[in-house]
Structure formats: structure tokens, C-alpha cells
């Protein structure tokens, strides 16, 4: 009987994995240059030349990654109103939604020895460092892995997540 439960659990895990949005998200933004371009955009870089100079990235790689981020709806590409020969790359709402992802990854890197940044992100209003990104319960409690479990959306009593079309 126990073997049947394990097989059933593995089957449920496999089914959930096939419908998980994580692989598609990683495919879109999951490489070094994409993250650095996003970091640049979050810090106000807008023009191809700014990204190229600020990141030290080869022009062909930058062009390819910008194209993918535009195609993925992370950045939008519009003519520069002050110089029609230039293009402005700006974050979409979808791109701005990646801020907590980038901050969490940066904080993880600092905590686990991948380097320590010389600049710190602060609240513009009071110039105090932001809190560590964490997983929180609906009531604001900080949660750890052992506090979490997966359930079917239909069993949760929650409204489904919005789709991209909504």
C-alpha cells in the first residue's frame, strides 16, 4: 500500500511539474545577461548604448537579449521622443513585476557568499535599507520551507491567479 502512495505522489508531482510556470519564466529571463539588462533597466538605463557601456556586453549579445525581453513582454521598445534615430527600452508592468525576483536573488547571493554589493537599496523616503525578501503568509507571518505545502487551487478556496489576457 505504501508503494502505491509514493507512486501516486510521484505522478501528482510529475503532473504539476508539466504545468508549472517556472520553466517558461527561466527560459525568458534565466541567464546572466538577461538579469543584468533587467538590473540596468530597473536602475534607469534606457538606450542600447547605455546598456552596452554599463554592462560591457557585446553588441550582438545585447541586441539578441533585448529582442527576447521585448518579445517576452518584459521590455517595450519605442522611439526616443528627443531623438527619433534612437530607441528607448522601458520596463513594462510585467518587467517591473520582476523587481522582487531580482532583489531576492541578489540577497541570496550576498547571504551565501556569491559577493557583497558596495551599494545598498534603500527606501527613497527615509533612506533606510529595504527588508530581506521573504515568503509571507496571508497574515504577514514569515514562512520557511517546512511551513509550506502544495494543494490544488480548487481545494484552496482562493480565486485563481489572473491570466496574462485579463
Short mmCIF file of C-alpha atoms in Angstrom, two decimals:
data_model
loop_
_atom_site.label_atom_id
_atom_site.label_comp_id
_atom_site.label_asym_id
_atom_site.label_seq_id
_atom_site.Cartn_x
_atom_site.Cartn_y
_atom_site.Cartn_z
CA UNK A 1 0.00 0.00 0.00
CA UNK A 2 2.85 2.45 0.83
CA UNK A 3 4.41 1.91 -2.60
CA UNK A 4 1.09 2.88 -4.23
CA UNK A 5 1.04 6.14 -2.21
CA UNK A 6 4.60 7.00 -3.30
CA UNK A 7 3.79 6.27 -6.95
CA UNK A 8 0.62 8.34 -6.67
CA UNK A 9 2.63 11.21 -5.13
CA UNK A 10 5.27 11.00 -7.87
CA UNK A 11 2.53 11.01 -10.52
CA UNK A 12 0.93 14.09 -8.93
CA UNK A 13 4.34 15.79 -8.75
CA UNK A 14 5.02 14.98 -12.42
CA UNK A 15 1.60 16.31 -13.47
CA UNK A 16 2.15 19.54 -11.52
CA UNK A 17 5.68 19.90 -12.97
CA UNK A 18 4.30 19.69 -16.50
CA UNK A 19 2.06 22.69 -15.82
CA UNK A 20 4.50 24.71 -13.69
CA UNK A 21 5.20 28.26 -14.93
CA UNK A 22 8.79 28.19 -13.62
CA UNK A 23 10.47 26.60 -16.69
CA UNK A 24 8.91 29.16 -19.06
CA UNK A 25 9.94 32.02 -16.76
CA UNK A 26 13.51 30.71 -16.53
CA UNK A 27 13.60 30.32 -20.31
CA UNK A 28 12.73 34.01 -20.68
CA UNK A 29 14.95 35.59 -18.03
CA UNK A 30 17.14 32.83 -16.64
CA UNK A 31 20.57 33.74 -17.91
CA UNK A 32 23.24 36.19 -16.78
CA UNK A 33 22.84 38.88 -19.43
CA UNK A 34 19.05 38.98 -19.15
CA UNK A 35 19.33 39.56 -15.40
CA UNK A 36 21.97 42.26 -15.89
CA UNK A 37 19.85 44.00 -18.54
CA UNK A 38 16.86 43.87 -16.16
CA UNK A 39 19.05 45.26 -13.38
CA UNK A 40 20.10 48.07 -15.71
CA UNK A 41 16.52 48.83 -16.70
CA UNK A 42 15.43 48.85 -13.05
CA UNK A 43 18.22 51.38 -12.46
CA UNK A 44 17.16 53.69 -15.27
CA UNK A 45 19.15 52.56 -18.30
CA UNK A 46 17.07 53.11 -21.44
CA UNK A 47 19.23 53.24 -24.56
CA UNK A 48 21.16 50.49 -26.29
CA UNK A 49 24.40 52.42 -25.85
CA UNK A 50 23.79 52.82 -22.09
CA UNK A 51 23.24 49.09 -21.65
CA UNK A 52 26.27 48.29 -23.78
CA UNK A 53 28.59 50.68 -21.92
CA UNK A 54 27.16 49.96 -18.48
CA UNK A 55 27.32 46.19 -18.80
CA UNK A 56 30.31 45.70 -21.07
CA UNK A 57 28.26 43.28 -23.16
CA UNK A 58 28.97 42.55 -26.82
CA UNK A 59 26.59 44.39 -29.14
CA UNK A 60 25.29 41.22 -30.82
CA UNK A 61 24.51 39.55 -27.48
CA UNK A 62 22.85 42.72 -26.17
CA UNK A 63 20.73 43.01 -29.31
CA UNK A 64 19.64 39.38 -29.01
CA UNK A 65 18.76 39.64 -25.30
CA UNK A 66 16.91 42.94 -25.69
CA UNK A 67 14.92 41.37 -28.53
CA UNK A 68 13.98 38.39 -26.36
CA UNK A 69 12.96 40.62 -23.45
CA UNK A 70 10.82 42.75 -25.78
CA UNK A 71 9.25 39.65 -27.38
CA UNK A 72 8.57 38.27 -23.89
CA UNK A 73 6.76 41.43 -22.81
CA UNK A 74 9.38 42.37 -20.20
CA UNK A 75 10.61 45.48 -22.02
CA UNK A 76 8.93 47.69 -24.58
CA UNK A 77 10.79 49.36 -27.40
CA UNK A 78 9.68 52.84 -28.52
CA UNK A 79 11.23 55.69 -30.50
CA UNK A 80 13.04 58.23 -28.32
CA UNK A 81 10.89 61.41 -28.39
CA UNK A 82 14.01 63.60 -28.14
CA UNK A 83 15.90 61.83 -30.94
CA UNK A 84 13.86 59.72 -33.37
CA UNK A 85 17.02 57.92 -34.51
CA UNK A 86 17.30 56.34 -31.04
CA UNK A 87 15.15 53.76 -29.31
CA UNK A 88 14.06 53.73 -25.67
CA UNK A 89 13.80 50.41 -23.84
CA UNK A 90 11.42 50.65 -20.89
CA UNK A 91 10.13 48.10 -18.42
CA UNK A 92 6.54 47.01 -18.83
CA UNK A 93 4.38 46.23 -15.79
CA UNK A 94 5.40 42.60 -16.36
CA UNK A 95 9.06 43.67 -16.23
CA UNK A 96 8.58 45.78 -13.10
CA UNK A 97 6.97 42.72 -11.52
CA UNK A 98 10.40 41.08 -11.61
CA UNK A 99 11.80 43.51 -9.02
CA UNK A 100 11.21 41.18 -6.04
CA UNK A 101 12.72 38.27 -8.02
CA UNK A 102 15.92 40.18 -8.73
CA UNK A 103 16.14 41.51 -5.17
CA UNK A 104 15.61 38.06 -3.67
CA UNK A 105 18.30 36.58 -5.92
CA UNK A 106 20.72 39.38 -5.04
CA UNK A 107 20.05 38.96 -1.32
CA UNK A 108 20.50 35.20 -1.62
CA UNK A 109 23.84 35.76 -3.40
CA UNK A 110 25.05 38.09 -0.66
CA UNK A 111 23.96 35.70 2.11
CA UNK A 112 25.52 32.62 0.53
CA UNK A 113 28.90 34.02 -0.43
CA UNK A 114 28.46 35.00 -4.07
CA UNK A 115 29.71 38.51 -3.32
CA UNK A 116 28.69 41.58 -1.43
CA UNK A 117 27.43 44.68 -3.20
CA UNK A 118 29.02 48.00 -2.35
CA UNK A 119 25.72 49.81 -2.72
CA UNK A 120 22.57 49.06 -0.80
CA UNK A 121 18.96 49.55 -1.90
CA UNK A 122 17.04 51.91 0.36
CA UNK A 123 13.55 53.35 0.68
CA UNK A 124 13.64 56.69 -1.16
CA UNK A 125 11.53 58.36 1.56
CA UNK A 126 13.60 57.60 4.66
CA UNK A 127 16.83 56.21 3.14
CA UNK A 128 16.66 53.04 5.27
CA UNK A 129 17.69 49.71 3.69
CA UNK A 130 14.86 47.55 2.41
CA UNK A 131 13.93 44.38 4.29
CA UNK A 132 15.08 40.96 3.20
CA UNK A 133 12.67 39.42 0.68
CA UNK A 134 10.84 36.51 2.27
CA UNK A 135 7.83 34.26 1.86
CA UNK A 136 4.92 35.52 3.91
CA UNK A 137 1.60 34.04 4.97
CA UNK A 138 -1.64 35.84 4.16
CA UNK A 139 -1.40 37.50 7.61
CA UNK A 140 2.21 38.68 7.19
CA UNK A 141 3.96 35.91 9.15
CA UNK A 142 7.34 34.96 7.69
CA UNK A 143 7.27 31.36 6.48
CA UNK A 144 10.03 28.81 5.95
CA UNK A 145 10.04 25.72 3.75
CA UNK A 146 8.73 23.42 6.47
CA UNK A 147 5.71 25.72 6.91
CA UNK A 148 4.56 25.25 3.29
CA UNK A 149 2.58 22.67 1.35
CA UNK A 150 1.12 22.50 -2.16
CA UNK A 151 -2.59 21.94 -2.72
CA UNK A 152 -4.83 22.03 -5.78
CA UNK A 153 -6.15 25.52 -6.48
CA UNK A 154 -9.72 24.17 -6.43
CA UNK A 155 -9.17 22.89 -2.87
CA UNK A 156 -7.74 26.17 -1.59
CA UNK A 157 -10.86 28.29 -1.66
CA UNK A 158 -8.78 31.03 -3.31
CA UNK A 159 -9.55 32.87 -6.51
CA UNK A 160 -7.40 31.74 -9.46
CA UNK A 161 -4.46 33.90 -10.48
CA UNK A 162 -5.12 36.40 -13.24
CA UNK A 163 -4.10 35.27 -16.67
CA UNK A 164 -1.99 37.41 -18.98
CA UNK A 165 -5.12 38.15 -21.05
CA UNK A 166 -7.05 39.63 -18.12
#
